[in-house]
Tab-separated table of C-alpha atoms in Angstrom:
chain	number	residue	atom	x	y	z
P	17	MET	CA	-166.596	-13.207	117.760
P	18	PHE	CA	-166.793	-14.638	114.284
P	19	MET	CA	-165.462	-18.142	113.889
P	20	TYR	CA	-163.257	-18.364	110.805
P	21	GLY	CA	-162.349	-22.036	110.637
P	22	ASN	CA	-160.299	-22.811	113.729
P	23	SER	CA	-159.419	-19.160	114.270
P	24	HIS	CA	-161.325	-16.627	116.352
P	25	LEU	CA	-161.741	-13.295	114.582
P	26	ASN	CA	-161.803	-10.664	117.320
P	27	ARG	CA	-165.128	-8.787	117.202
P	28	ARG	CA	-164.905	-7.081	120.609
P	29	GLU	CA	-163.917	-3.678	119.293
P	30	PHE	CA	-166.261	-4.168	116.337
P	31	LEU	CA	-169.238	-4.520	118.650
P	32	LYS	CA	-168.036	-1.668	120.821
P	33	LEU	CA	-167.817	0.672	117.850
P	34	GLY	CA	-171.064	-0.440	116.280
P	35	GLY	CA	-169.397	-1.505	113.051
P	36	VAL	CA	-167.600	1.790	112.465
P	37	ALA	CA	-164.379	1.260	110.532
P	38	LEU	CA	-162.145	3.231	108.188
P	39	GLY	CA	-161.839	2.728	104.476
P	40	ALA	CA	-159.099	2.033	102.006
P	41	ALA	CA	-159.337	3.305	98.468
P	42	ALA	CA	-157.619	0.325	96.874
P	43	LEU	CA	-156.855	-3.346	97.274
P	44	LEU	CA	-153.897	-3.912	99.566
P	45	PRO	CA	-151.302	-6.419	98.353
P	46	ALA	CA	-151.133	-9.874	99.871
P	47	SER	CA	-147.815	-8.864	101.437
P	48	PHE	CA	-149.457	-5.986	103.372
P	49	ASN	CA	-148.258	-5.848	106.971
P	50	PRO	CA	-151.294	-5.267	109.239
P	51	ALA	CA	-148.980	-4.085	112.036
P	52	MET	CA	-147.974	-1.089	109.925
P	53	LYS	CA	-149.329	2.144	111.396
P	54	VAL	CA	-151.444	4.045	108.877
P	55	ASN	CA	-153.035	7.421	109.461
P	56	PRO	CA	-156.725	6.605	108.945
P	57	ARG	CA	-157.425	9.971	107.359
P	58	TYR	CA	-155.339	8.885	104.368
P	59	LEU	CA	-157.586	5.850	103.893
P	60	LEU	CA	-160.773	7.670	102.963
P	61	GLN	CA	-162.501	6.434	99.830
P	62	GLU	CA	-163.896	9.190	97.623
P	63	PRO	CA	-165.771	8.840	95.400
P	64	PHE	CA	-167.393	5.418	95.675
P	65	PRO	CA	-167.125	2.969	92.746
P	66	GLN	CA	-169.649	3.405	89.958
P	67	ALA	CA	-171.815	0.282	90.107
P	68	ASP	CA	-175.452	-0.518	90.809
P	69	ARG	CA	-174.494	-2.976	93.549
P	70	LEU	CA	-171.688	-2.361	95.993
P	71	GLY	CA	-170.242	-4.099	99.020
P	72	ARG	CA	-168.786	-2.424	102.123
P	73	VAL	CA	-166.193	-4.259	104.218
P	74	VAL	CA	-167.600	-4.454	107.752
P	75	GLU	CA	-164.350	-5.205	109.542
P	76	GLU	CA	-162.850	-3.248	112.434
P	77	LEU	CA	-161.050	0.073	112.288
P	78	ASP	CA	-157.545	-1.199	111.687
P	79	ARG	CA	-158.287	-4.671	110.348
P	80	PHE	CA	-158.697	-6.201	106.923
P	81	VAL	CA	-160.322	-9.127	105.129
P	82	TYR	CA	-158.717	-11.499	102.661
P	83	VAL	CA	-159.504	-11.563	98.964
P	84	ARG	CA	-159.093	-15.029	97.443
P	85	SER	CA	-158.530	-16.071	93.841
P	86	ALA	CA	-161.516	-18.432	94.067
P	87	PRO	CA	-164.534	-18.798	96.410
P	88	ASN	CA	-162.630	-21.147	98.638
P	89	ARG	CA	-160.916	-20.630	101.975
P	90	GLU	CA	-157.937	-22.596	100.732
P	91	ALA	CA	-157.567	-20.576	97.510
P	92	PRO	CA	-154.512	-18.327	97.185
P	93	GLU	CA	-154.742	-14.907	98.784
P	94	VAL	CA	-154.599	-12.166	96.134
P	95	GLY	CA	-154.962	-9.152	98.397
P	96	GLN	CA	-156.573	-7.612	101.440
P	97	LEU	CA	-159.296	-5.010	101.923
P	98	MET	CA	-159.255	-2.664	104.886
P	99	GLY	CA	-162.425	-2.065	106.856
P	100	ASP	CA	-165.008	0.158	105.143
P	101	THR	CA	-163.545	-0.333	101.681
P	102	VAL	CA	-166.365	-0.144	99.124
P	103	VAL	CA	-166.101	-2.404	96.083
P	104	PRO	CA	-168.326	-3.367	93.139
P	105	TRP	CA	-170.517	-6.383	94.000
P	106	ILE	CA	-170.545	-8.596	90.921
P	107	ARG	CA	-172.500	-11.580	92.239
P	108	GLU	CA	-172.994	-13.943	95.157
P	109	VAL	CA	-171.812	-17.513	94.665
P	110	VAL	CA	-171.712	-20.719	96.661
P	111	GLY	CA	-168.165	-21.779	97.379
P	112	SER	CA	-166.315	-23.585	100.122
P	113	ALA	CA	-165.456	-22.457	103.626
P	114	SER	CA	-164.437	-25.571	105.512
P	115	GLY	CA	-165.393	-25.568	109.157
P	116	LEU	CA	-168.117	-22.963	108.577
P	117	ARG	CA	-171.810	-23.290	107.792
P	118	ASN	CA	-171.907	-20.157	105.684
P	119	GLN	CA	-170.578	-21.077	102.236
P	120	ARG	CA	-171.569	-17.823	100.492
P	121	TRP	CA	-168.908	-15.726	98.764
P	122	ILE	CA	-169.072	-12.413	96.929
P	123	GLU	CA	-167.283	-11.989	93.620
P	124	ILE	CA	-165.624	-8.579	93.287
P	125	PRO	CA	-163.276	-7.337	90.529
P	126	GLN	CA	-160.194	-8.416	92.504
P	127	GLY	CA	-161.423	-11.914	93.445
P	128	TYR	CA	-163.715	-13.339	96.134
P	129	VAL	CA	-164.568	-12.264	99.682
P	130	TRP	CA	-166.414	-14.373	102.268
P	131	ALA	CA	-169.960	-12.958	102.297
P	132	PRO	CA	-170.320	-12.147	106.033
P	133	PHE	CA	-167.650	-9.456	105.673
P	134	LEU	CA	-169.403	-7.457	102.925
P	135	GLN	CA	-172.551	-5.451	103.590
P	136	PRO	CA	-174.590	-5.123	100.370
P	137	VAL	CA	-175.045	-1.390	99.770
P	138	LYS	CA	-175.912	1.155	97.095
P	139	ASN	CA	-174.755	4.697	96.452
P	140	ILE	CA	-177.931	6.761	96.044
P	141	ILE	CA	-177.657	10.548	95.981
P	142	ASN	CA	-180.773	12.411	97.154
P	143	GLU	CA	-182.066	15.907	96.435
P	144	PRO	CA	-181.906	17.845	99.732
P	145	LEU	CA	-185.156	19.186	101.144
P	146	ALA	CA	-185.621	22.929	101.461
P	147	SER	CA	-187.821	22.580	104.538
P	148	LEU	CA	-189.114	19.906	106.888
P	149	PRO	CA	-192.790	18.947	107.208
P	150	ASP	CA	-194.618	18.697	110.521
P	151	PHE	CA	-196.132	15.278	111.145
P	152	GLY	CA	-197.270	16.069	114.661
P	153	GLY	CA	-194.139	16.747	116.680
P	154	GLY	CA	-192.918	19.937	115.066
P	155	PRO	CA	-190.782	20.133	111.911
P	156	GLY	CA	-188.912	16.849	111.498
P	157	MET	CA	-188.692	13.584	109.552
P	158	TRP	CA	-187.335	10.084	109.703
P	159	MET	CA	-184.620	9.538	107.099
P	160	GLU	CA	-182.393	6.636	106.077
P	161	VAL	CA	-178.796	6.625	104.849
P	162	THR	CA	-178.592	5.631	101.173
P	163	GLN	CA	-174.819	5.740	100.649
P	164	PRO	CA	-172.289	3.096	101.755
P	165	TYR	CA	-171.296	5.504	104.519
P	166	VAL	CA	-171.361	9.232	105.180
P	167	GLU	CA	-168.999	11.192	107.387
P	168	VAL	CA	-170.725	13.410	109.944
P	169	GLN	CA	-169.724	16.240	112.235
P	170	LEU	CA	-170.344	15.799	115.945
P	171	VAL	CA	-172.337	18.719	117.323
P	172	ASN	CA	-171.621	18.062	120.995
P	173	ALA	CA	-167.878	17.843	120.353
P	174	ASN	CA	-166.963	18.773	123.915
P	175	ALA	CA	-169.122	16.075	125.485
P	176	PRO	CA	-169.462	12.908	123.385
P	177	TYR	CA	-171.731	10.756	125.514
P	178	GLY	CA	-171.815	7.410	123.728
P	179	HIS	CA	-168.734	5.247	124.271
P	180	ARG	CA	-168.608	4.457	120.559
P	181	ILE	CA	-168.400	8.159	119.701
P	182	ARG	CA	-166.080	8.842	122.616
P	183	PHE	CA	-163.665	6.207	121.327
P	184	LEU	CA	-163.674	7.694	117.823
P	185	VAL	CA	-163.149	11.239	119.084
P	186	GLU	CA	-160.328	10.253	121.398
P	187	SER	CA	-158.683	8.208	118.634
P	188	ASN	CA	-159.101	11.022	116.084
P	189	TRP	CA	-160.999	8.745	113.725
P	190	PRO	CA	-163.772	10.010	111.440
P	191	ILE	CA	-167.379	9.488	112.569
P	192	ARG	CA	-169.612	7.782	110.036
P	193	LEU	CA	-173.186	6.697	109.561
P	194	TYR	CA	-173.849	3.641	107.425
P	195	TYR	CA	-176.171	2.480	104.691
P	196	GLY	CA	-179.569	1.600	106.125
P	197	GLN	CA	-179.271	3.514	109.394
P	198	VAL	CA	-182.452	5.437	110.225
P	199	MET	CA	-182.180	8.787	111.999
P	200	TRP	CA	-184.428	11.715	112.947
P	201	VAL	CA	-183.819	15.039	111.175
P	202	ASP	CA	-185.121	18.226	112.781
P	203	GLU	CA	-183.121	21.062	111.192
P	204	ILE	CA	-181.607	22.089	107.856
P	205	ARG	CA	-178.708	24.468	107.288
P	206	THR	CA	-176.315	25.604	104.559
P	207	ASN	CA	-172.658	25.296	105.514
P	208	ALA	CA	-169.805	27.632	104.579
P	209	ALA	CA	-169.238	25.729	101.337
P	210	GLY	CA	-172.840	26.275	100.281
P	211	GLU	CA	-173.814	22.625	100.871
P	212	THR	CA	-177.074	21.577	102.527
P	213	GLU	CA	-176.725	19.693	105.805
P	214	TYR	CA	-179.212	17.956	108.105
P	215	HIS	CA	-179.132	17.902	111.898
P	216	VAL	CA	-179.500	14.165	112.626
P	217	PHE	CA	-179.773	12.114	115.802
P	218	ASP	CA	-181.556	9.175	117.402
P	219	LEU	CA	-184.928	10.309	118.695
P	220	TYR	CA	-184.992	7.352	121.105
P	221	GLY	CA	-182.265	5.696	123.139
P	222	SER	CA	-179.740	8.376	122.245
P	223	LEU	CA	-176.767	8.790	124.542
P	224	GLY	CA	-176.575	12.468	123.609
P	225	ASP	CA	-174.775	12.320	120.257
P	226	ARG	CA	-176.031	14.699	117.563
P	227	PHE	CA	-174.540	15.397	114.142
P	228	TRP	CA	-174.531	17.637	111.099
P	229	ALA	CA	-174.474	15.478	107.982
P	230	PRO	CA	-174.520	16.001	104.184
P	231	ALA	CA	-178.190	16.062	103.172
P	232	HIS	CA	-177.645	14.216	99.890
P	233	ALA	CA	-176.867	10.990	101.777
P	234	PHE	CA	-180.343	10.741	103.348
P	235	ARG	CA	-183.630	9.608	101.821
P	236	PRO	CA	-186.745	11.003	103.519
P	237	ILE	CA	-189.153	8.424	104.915
P	238	TYR	CA	-192.804	9.434	104.497
P	239	PRO	CA	-195.951	8.140	106.255
P	240	ASP	CA	-196.847	6.003	103.215
P	241	ASP	CA	-193.503	4.201	103.630
P	242	ILE	CA	-194.646	2.786	106.973
P	243	ALA	CA	-198.242	2.019	106.011
P	244	PRO	CA	-199.372	-1.342	107.474
P	245	ILE	CA	-199.325	-4.457	105.284
P	246	SER	CA	-202.459	-6.640	105.303
P	247	PRO	CA	-204.030	-4.711	108.210
P	248	ASP	CA	-207.399	-6.442	107.757
P	249	VAL	CA	-205.976	-9.918	108.378
P	250	GLU	CA	-206.534	-10.817	112.021
P	251	ASN	CA	-204.904	-14.244	112.160
P	252	LYS	CA	-201.204	-13.476	111.758
P	253	GLU	CA	-198.233	-15.319	113.212
P	254	LEU	CA	-194.501	-14.682	113.000
P	255	VAL	CA	-192.385	-17.845	113.259
P	256	ILE	CA	-188.625	-17.786	113.834
P	257	ASN	CA	-186.759	-21.059	113.367
P	258	ILE	CA	-183.486	-21.236	115.331
P	259	ALA	CA	-182.138	-24.371	113.664
P	260	ARG	CA	-182.800	-23.125	110.149
P	261	GLN	CA	-182.103	-19.442	110.905
P	262	THR	CA	-185.240	-18.382	109.066
P	263	MET	CA	-188.237	-16.150	109.645
P	264	SER	CA	-191.724	-16.737	108.212
P	265	CYS	CA	-194.945	-14.726	108.235
P	266	TYR	CA	-198.259	-16.606	108.247
P	267	GLU	CA	-201.743	-15.318	107.478
P	268	ASP	CA	-204.542	-17.757	108.345
P	269	GLY	CA	-201.935	-20.535	108.381
P	270	ARG	CA	-200.540	-19.668	104.940
P	271	GLU	CA	-196.936	-18.549	104.599
P	272	VAL	CA	-196.783	-15.129	102.891
P	273	TYR	CA	-193.200	-14.060	103.591
P	274	PHE	CA	-189.903	-15.861	104.184
P	275	SER	CA	-186.345	-14.698	104.871
P	276	ARG	CA	-183.020	-15.698	106.359
P	277	VAL	CA	-182.038	-14.126	109.667
P	278	SER	CA	-179.342	-14.292	112.330
P	279	THR	CA	-180.476	-15.212	115.823
P	280	GLY	CA	-178.564	-15.268	119.104
P	281	ARG	CA	-175.232	-17.037	119.387
P	282	ASP	CA	-175.243	-20.492	120.908
P	283	GLY	CA	-173.438	-19.550	124.107
P	284	GLU	CA	-172.774	-22.300	126.633
P	285	ASP	CA	-173.589	-19.929	129.492
P	286	GLY	CA	-176.901	-18.980	127.911
P	287	VAL	CA	-175.747	-15.432	127.190
P	288	GLY	CA	-176.803	-14.212	123.771
P	289	LEU	CA	-179.445	-16.869	123.226
P	290	THR	CA	-182.748	-16.100	121.544
P	291	PRO	CA	-185.598	-17.305	123.814
P	292	VAL	CA	-187.616	-20.252	122.515
P	293	SER	CA	-191.346	-20.004	123.158
P	294	ASP	CA	-194.756	-20.593	121.558
P	295	TYR	CA	-196.432	-17.789	123.473
P	296	LEU	CA	-194.729	-14.533	122.577
P	297	ARG	CA	-196.298	-11.361	121.226
P	298	VAL	CA	-195.153	-8.110	119.702
P	299	PHE	CA	-195.352	-5.614	122.547
P	300	MET	CA	-193.232	-2.651	121.396
P	301	LYS	CA	-192.131	-1.118	118.092
P	302	TYR	CA	-189.722	1.683	117.160
P	303	ILE	CA	-189.048	3.120	113.717
P	304	SER	CA	-185.490	3.628	114.968
P	305	THR	CA	-183.547	3.640	118.227
P	306	THR	CA	-180.090	3.328	119.741
P	307	MET	CA	-179.428	-0.136	121.130
P	308	THR	CA	-176.995	-0.645	123.987
P	309	GLY	CA	-175.780	-3.631	125.929
P	310	GLY	CA	-172.875	-5.377	127.598
P	311	THR	CA	-170.591	-3.996	130.257
P	312	SER	CA	-168.844	-0.650	130.402
P	313	GLY	CA	-165.587	-2.249	129.329
P	314	ALA	CA	-166.953	-4.527	126.620
P	315	GLY	CA	-170.332	-3.050	125.815
P	316	TYR	CA	-171.767	-1.541	122.667
P	317	ASP	CA	-174.068	1.247	121.592
P	318	LEU	CA	-175.449	1.016	118.088
P	319	ALA	CA	-177.186	4.094	116.699
P	320	GLY	CA	-179.912	4.300	114.087
P	321	ILE	CA	-181.154	0.714	114.351
P	322	GLY	CA	-184.204	0.770	112.117
P	323	TRP	CA	-187.536	-1.074	112.071
P	324	CYS	CA	-187.399	-2.577	115.557
P	325	THR	CA	-190.173	-5.029	116.459
P	326	PHE	CA	-189.816	-6.185	120.084
P	327	PHE	CA	-191.396	-9.466	121.158
P	328	ALA	CA	-189.560	-10.766	124.246
P	329	THR	CA	-188.142	-9.410	127.489
P	330	GLY	CA	-184.514	-8.349	127.534
P	331	GLY	CA	-184.926	-6.114	124.491
P	332	ILE	CA	-185.258	-9.002	122.019
P	333	ALA	CA	-186.447	-7.662	118.667
P	334	VAL	CA	-186.389	-8.118	114.925
P	335	HIS	CA	-184.308	-5.230	113.555
P	336	THR	CA	-181.975	-4.153	110.786
P	337	CYS	CA	-178.279	-4.965	110.855
P	338	TYR	CA	-175.558	-2.994	109.081
P	339	TRP	CA	-172.531	-4.564	110.828
P	340	HIS	CA	-172.527	-8.021	109.210
P	341	ASN	CA	-173.912	-10.021	106.291
P	342	ASN	CA	-173.965	-13.372	108.061
P	343	PHE	CA	-177.671	-14.080	107.694
P	344	GLY	CA	-178.393	-17.770	108.033
P	345	GLU	CA	-175.957	-18.097	110.954
P	346	ARG	CA	-176.255	-17.461	114.699
P	347	THR	CA	-174.490	-14.141	115.078
P	348	SER	CA	-176.479	-11.743	117.259
P	349	ALA	CA	-176.534	-11.055	120.986
P	350	GLY	CA	-180.069	-12.461	121.162
P	351	CYS	CA	-182.067	-10.309	118.767
P	352	ILE	CA	-183.164	-11.277	115.272
P	353	ASN	CA	-180.801	-9.563	112.839
P	354	ALA	CA	-182.466	-9.030	109.457
P	355	THR	CA	-181.815	-7.150	106.252
P	356	GLN	CA	-183.230	-3.675	105.897
P	357	GLU	CA	-186.010	-4.908	103.596
P	358	ASP	CA	-186.965	-7.866	105.787
P	359	ALA	CA	-187.000	-5.928	109.059
P	360	LYS	CA	-189.112	-3.188	107.501
P	361	PHE	CA	-191.623	-5.740	106.193
P	362	ILE	CA	-191.987	-7.264	109.674
P	363	PHE	CA	-192.407	-3.797	111.185
P	364	ARG	CA	-195.216	-2.936	108.768
P	365	TRP	CA	-196.850	-6.357	108.721
P	366	THR	CA	-197.116	-7.001	112.459
P	367	SER	CA	-199.673	-5.310	114.661
P	368	PRO	CA	-200.119	-2.828	116.133
P	369	GLN	CA	-199.699	-0.008	113.647
P	370	VAL	CA	-197.188	2.718	114.537
P	371	ASP	CA	-197.923	6.376	113.848
P	372	TYR	CA	-195.259	8.308	111.951
P	373	PHE	CA	-194.822	10.509	114.986
P	374	PRO	CA	-193.842	9.674	117.639
P	375	GLY	CA	-192.689	6.626	115.651
P	376	ARG	CA	-192.999	4.218	118.557
P	377	ILE	CA	-195.563	2.265	120.507
P	378	ASP	CA	-195.290	0.073	123.604
P	379	GLN	CA	-197.298	-1.804	126.205
P	380	VAL	CA	-199.448	-3.527	123.609
P	381	ALA	CA	-200.463	-7.092	122.793
P	382	GLY	CA	-199.798	-7.406	119.096
P	383	THR	CA	-199.089	-10.146	116.560
P	384	GLY	CA	-198.240	-13.552	117.978
P	385	VAL	CA	-194.644	-14.720	117.708
P	386	ARG	CA	-193.389	-18.293	117.919
P	387	VAL	CA	-189.667	-19.071	118.261
P	388	VAL	CA	-188.963	-22.741	117.587
P	389	GLN	CA	-185.763	-24.693	118.087
P	390	ALA	CA	-186.163	-26.941	115.054
């Protein structure tokens, strides 16, 4: 759950669906009644706004976020944005959110939205490939989504295995992949409309879900994109600070990289905590995988989690996060949530190196990791 002042914002379904929500093409008025039943297929947003920087609302399927007249929780409400709405991102400002540590707000044309609810995205259209190269495992490539979201067609429509996909199919909601997700592509086709589509899926951790998706929404990832950073430096250390919610890379004791992150929530029962230790090491890395957890009734399966660097038992890793923008706050279920750029840097900078195919390595003793409490 997110804590919004003294109110609990329900994130159960959000985690279960892996951040999948439906969009609204316009700002809803402040008088909008959230109990009103709306056919989600009338809420699709096409095309996306024309702006270099965009923000996607990361709320749940049938929920919304408030837009305020000023970057202040107490400012008048000027409207509401349904989940997955994409809006121009004008700038990030420091405002006021009493009762919360995160004071960042995003200015959009209609007003201000609390930063954790807007994923920073772009809308990049790619030239589809005519064929797929072979990097060792047969024709296929890693690719990343470069649009705010892209609707996909489920191939195994009669047997959706993942509970996230099953929920969407049973609810008759569209299935989407989101900006920054990394998938494996192994086939190209031209559909009845003459458009190029890719066959995309998770090469690792998949629960069986495979899709046909518009090719223009995916940027190919090439071997040079995963080339190691500073491979000749032997004395490297990754330090994660729980109190400050930061991550630093050190070479020979000198800090060379710094970023904000989101570590595990501070649960009283110890669930969701990031382990504190001075003696951890990178032992497994995946270019992308599906991550699952929780119980059958309240679990989650998140597809296309890119740039995963595992360093502790229980599946604790540094990885990308497309379902919130709450970096600097404890938000995760124990992992280190990072931006796409930060997670990719850690993946390339830490040892050992990962070959493009199979795109994973495990059972190794790599770069040292230290997780400190303060």
